[in-house]
Short mmCIF file of C-alpha atoms and ligand atoms in Angstrom, two decimals:
data_model
loop_
_atom_site.label_atom_id
_atom_site.label_comp_id
_atom_site.label_asym_id
_atom_site.label_seq_id
_atom_site.Cartn_x
_atom_site.Cartn_y
_atom_site.Cartn_z
CA MET A 1 -1.35 -2.02 -10.12
CA VAL A 2 -4.84 -0.64 -9.62
CA GLU A 3 -6.47 0.90 -12.68
CA ILE A 4 -9.73 2.85 -12.83
CA LEU A 5 -11.63 2.12 -16.04
CA PRO A 6 -15.04 2.93 -17.53
CA PHE A 7 -17.75 0.49 -16.38
CA SER A 8 -18.72 -1.48 -19.47
CA PRO A 9 -21.75 -3.82 -19.69
CA SER A 10 -19.31 -6.72 -20.10
CA ASP A 11 -18.04 -6.04 -16.54
CA TYR A 12 -21.51 -6.75 -15.12
CA ASP A 13 -20.91 -10.27 -13.72
CA GLU A 14 -17.71 -9.28 -11.94
CA VAL A 15 -19.20 -6.07 -10.55
CA MET A 16 -22.32 -7.92 -9.39
CA ALA A 17 -20.09 -10.43 -7.56
CA LEU A 18 -18.35 -7.52 -5.81
CA TRP A 19 -21.66 -5.82 -4.94
CA GLN A 20 -23.10 -9.08 -3.62
CA ALA A 21 -20.08 -9.53 -1.37
CA THR A 22 -20.26 -5.94 -0.08
CA GLU A 23 -21.95 -5.26 3.24
CA GLY A 24 -24.55 -2.53 3.38
CA LEU A 25 -25.35 -2.62 -0.32
CA THR A 26 -28.94 -3.58 -1.18
CA LEU A 27 -29.50 -5.08 -4.62
CA ARG A 28 -32.88 -5.02 -6.36
CA GLU A 29 -34.52 -5.56 -9.75
CA ALA A 30 -33.08 -2.16 -10.73
CA ASP A 31 -29.66 -3.86 -10.56
CA SER A 32 -30.47 -6.63 -13.04
CA ARG A 33 -28.19 -7.02 -16.05
CA ASP A 34 -30.71 -5.37 -18.38
CA ALA A 35 -31.35 -2.48 -16.03
CA VAL A 36 -27.66 -1.78 -15.44
CA THR A 37 -26.92 -2.06 -19.18
CA ARG A 38 -29.67 0.50 -19.88
CA TYR A 39 -28.37 2.74 -17.12
CA LEU A 40 -24.83 2.68 -18.51
CA ALA A 41 -26.08 3.49 -22.02
CA ARG A 42 -28.19 6.35 -20.71
CA ASN A 43 -25.33 7.77 -18.61
CA PRO A 44 -22.16 7.28 -20.64
CA ARG A 45 -18.75 7.93 -19.05
CA LEU A 46 -20.14 8.37 -15.54
CA SER A 47 -19.67 4.87 -14.05
CA PHE A 48 -16.35 3.24 -13.24
CA ILE A 49 -14.68 0.09 -12.06
CA ALA A 50 -11.27 -0.49 -10.49
CA ARG A 51 -9.17 -3.52 -11.43
CA ASP A 52 -6.08 -4.89 -9.74
CA GLY A 53 -4.26 -7.42 -11.89
CA GLY A 54 -7.45 -7.96 -13.84
CA ARG A 55 -9.68 -8.54 -10.79
CA VAL A 56 -12.54 -6.08 -10.21
CA ILE A 57 -11.97 -4.60 -6.73
CA GLY A 58 -14.08 -1.44 -6.96
CA ALA A 59 -17.11 -0.04 -8.73
CA VAL A 60 -19.44 2.93 -8.76
CA LEU A 61 -22.51 3.99 -10.72
CA GLY A 62 -22.92 7.63 -11.71
CA GLY A 63 -25.78 9.21 -13.58
CA THR A 64 -27.70 12.39 -14.21
CA ASP A 65 -31.23 13.48 -15.03
CA GLY A 66 -29.64 16.39 -16.92
CA ARG A 67 -29.94 18.69 -13.92
CA ARG A 68 -28.38 16.96 -10.90
CA GLY A 69 -25.98 14.07 -10.56
CA TYR A 70 -26.58 10.84 -8.64
CA LEU A 71 -23.99 8.45 -7.29
CA GLN A 72 -24.85 4.88 -6.31
CA HIS A 73 -23.38 1.54 -5.30
CA LEU A 74 -19.85 2.61 -4.50
CA ALA A 75 -18.00 -0.50 -3.33
CA VAL A 76 -14.35 -1.27 -2.68
CA ALA A 77 -13.22 -4.82 -1.87
CA PRO A 78 -12.09 -5.18 1.78
CA THR A 79 -8.58 -6.10 0.57
CA HIS A 80 -8.23 -2.67 -1.07
CA ARG A 81 -9.86 -0.32 1.42
CA ARG A 82 -8.26 2.70 3.06
CA GLN A 83 -5.98 3.32 0.10
CA GLY A 84 -7.94 6.22 -1.35
CA LEU A 85 -9.72 4.11 -3.96
CA GLY A 86 -13.26 4.89 -2.80
CA ARG A 87 -12.50 8.58 -2.90
CA SER A 88 -10.91 8.26 -6.36
CA LEU A 89 -13.89 6.35 -7.81
CA ALA A 90 -16.35 8.91 -6.40
CA GLY A 91 -14.09 11.67 -7.70
CA ARG A 92 -14.24 10.25 -11.22
CA VAL A 93 -18.03 10.42 -11.14
CA LEU A 94 -17.95 14.06 -10.01
CA GLU A 95 -15.35 14.88 -12.67
CA GLY A 96 -17.57 13.32 -15.35
CA LEU A 97 -20.60 15.25 -14.10
CA GLY A 98 -18.54 18.44 -14.10
CA THR A 99 -17.68 18.03 -17.77
CA LEU A 100 -21.45 17.91 -18.45
CA GLY A 101 -21.99 21.16 -16.55
CA ILE A 102 -23.68 19.39 -13.62
CA ALA A 103 -22.54 21.10 -10.44
CA LYS A 104 -24.36 19.14 -7.72
CA CYS A 105 -24.52 15.44 -6.98
CA HIS A 106 -26.71 13.56 -4.49
CA LEU A 107 -26.46 10.13 -2.92
CA PHE A 108 -28.41 8.13 -0.35
CA VAL A 109 -26.90 6.50 2.72
CA ARG A 110 -28.92 4.34 5.09
CA ARG A 111 -29.00 5.89 8.54
CA GLU A 112 -27.40 2.82 10.14
CA GLN A 113 -24.36 2.99 7.82
CA ALA A 114 -22.24 5.12 10.14
CA GLU A 115 -18.94 4.16 8.50
CA ALA A 116 -20.16 4.98 5.02
CA ARG A 117 -21.46 8.29 6.27
CA GLU A 118 -18.07 9.06 7.81
CA PHE A 119 -16.36 8.17 4.55
CA TRP A 120 -18.63 10.56 2.62
CA GLU A 121 -18.22 13.38 5.11
CA ARG A 122 -14.44 13.00 5.00
CA SER A 123 -14.60 13.03 1.22
CA GLY A 124 -16.29 16.45 1.13
CA TRP A 125 -19.99 15.49 1.11
CA THR A 126 -22.50 17.23 3.36
CA VAL A 127 -25.31 15.55 5.30
CA ARG A 128 -28.65 17.23 4.51
CA ASP A 129 -31.09 17.54 7.38
CA ASP A 130 -33.27 20.07 5.58
CA VAL A 131 -34.89 17.52 3.26
CA THR A 132 -36.94 14.36 3.70
CA LEU A 133 -36.55 11.67 1.08
CA MET A 134 -39.94 10.65 -0.34
CA SER A 135 -40.51 7.77 -2.76
CA HIS A 136 -43.45 6.42 -4.75
CA SER A 137 -43.26 2.92 -6.17
CA ASP A 138 -45.37 0.25 -7.84
CA PHE A 139 -47.16 2.83 -9.99
CA ALA A 140 -46.06 1.52 -13.39
CA ALA A 141 -48.98 -0.91 -13.68
CA THR A 142 -51.58 1.80 -13.05
CA ASN A 143 -49.82 4.43 -15.16
CA PRO A 144 -48.72 2.55 -18.28
C1 COA B 201 -17.13 3.16 1.98
C2 COA B 201 -16.04 2.56 1.07
C3 COA B 201 -16.46 2.69 -0.38
C4 COA B 201 -14.73 3.37 1.32
O1 COA B 201 -13.76 2.89 0.39
P1 COA B 201 -12.19 3.13 0.65
O2 COA B 201 -11.47 2.88 -0.62
O3 COA B 201 -11.75 2.35 1.83
O4 COA B 201 -12.17 4.67 1.03
P2 COA B 201 -10.90 5.65 0.96
O5 COA B 201 -9.63 4.91 1.23
O6 COA B 201 -10.96 6.45 -0.29
O7 COA B 201 -11.22 6.56 2.22
C5 COA B 201 -11.16 7.98 2.21
C6 COA B 201 -11.32 8.46 3.65
O8 COA B 201 -12.63 8.13 4.13
C7 COA B 201 -12.56 7.77 5.51
N1 COA B 201 -13.00 6.38 5.66
C8 COA B 201 -12.92 5.36 4.76
N2 COA B 201 -13.47 4.24 5.26
C9 COA B 201 -13.88 4.56 6.52
C10 COA B 201 -14.51 3.83 7.53
N3 COA B 201 -14.81 2.52 7.38
N4 COA B 201 -14.78 4.45 8.70
C11 COA B 201 -14.45 5.75 8.87
N5 COA B 201 -13.86 6.50 7.91
C12 COA B 201 -13.58 5.92 6.76
C13 COA B 201 -11.13 7.94 5.93
O9 COA B 201 -10.96 9.27 6.41
C14 COA B 201 -10.37 7.79 4.65
O10 COA B 201 -9.16 8.42 4.64
P3 COA B 201 -7.92 7.84 5.54
O11 COA B 201 -7.84 6.36 5.25
O12 COA B 201 -6.78 8.63 5.00
O13 COA B 201 -8.26 8.16 6.95
C15 COA B 201 -15.76 1.06 1.44
O14 COA B 201 -15.50 0.98 2.82
C16 COA B 201 -16.91 0.14 1.10
O15 COA B 201 -17.01 -0.40 0.00
N6 COA B 201 -17.82 -0.03 2.07
C17 COA B 201 -19.00 -0.90 1.90
C18 COA B 201 -19.99 -0.32 0.90
C19 COA B 201 -20.48 1.07 1.27
O16 COA B 201 -20.75 1.38 2.43
N7 COA B 201 -20.60 1.90 0.21
C20 COA B 201 -21.16 3.22 0.33
C21 COA B 201 -22.62 3.09 0.11
S1 COA B 201 -23.44 4.62 0.47
#
């Protein structure tokens, strides 16, 4: 039986193994054990895993800056896809944000990930073509 549970720091190794095996998911320094542990502590009750018979077969990170919600790294193992699990995991993040009074959530999908985009659109998410994502990185050393 598949169970959805809170993502605890002790799940990290199993979730990382799932993420590493998932196509289209890019892992960086921000996904290190320390970084994910900090993220979970900073955003309690917003990230989830799914287990089937003890094995981690799904995961998602949810967080907020206190104003908007952000959803990242949703992954469902190929053996468990198309059973509504991806939608349920994403739904748990939105539910958690809702209890905090956060009414809008954003996520980023690479343009080439057509299937992921279809999944999100069919799950009620809207593609934004009125905004351009801009990023600034490598500034920590010059702005201590
Ligand atoms: C995207 C992903 C999380 C979907 O998980 P899932 O558990 O299979 O999704 P669900 O069963 O909840 O799907 C809900 C609906 O989305 C649509 N959908 C799901 N996967 C789809 C796909 N590959 N192509 C097109 N539509 C899809 C379907 O309409 C589906 O409902 P249906 O099966 O009744 O038709 C999973 O395929 C995955 O882990 N992919 C690789 C990682 C990834 O792309 N993550 C998103 C990063 S932005």
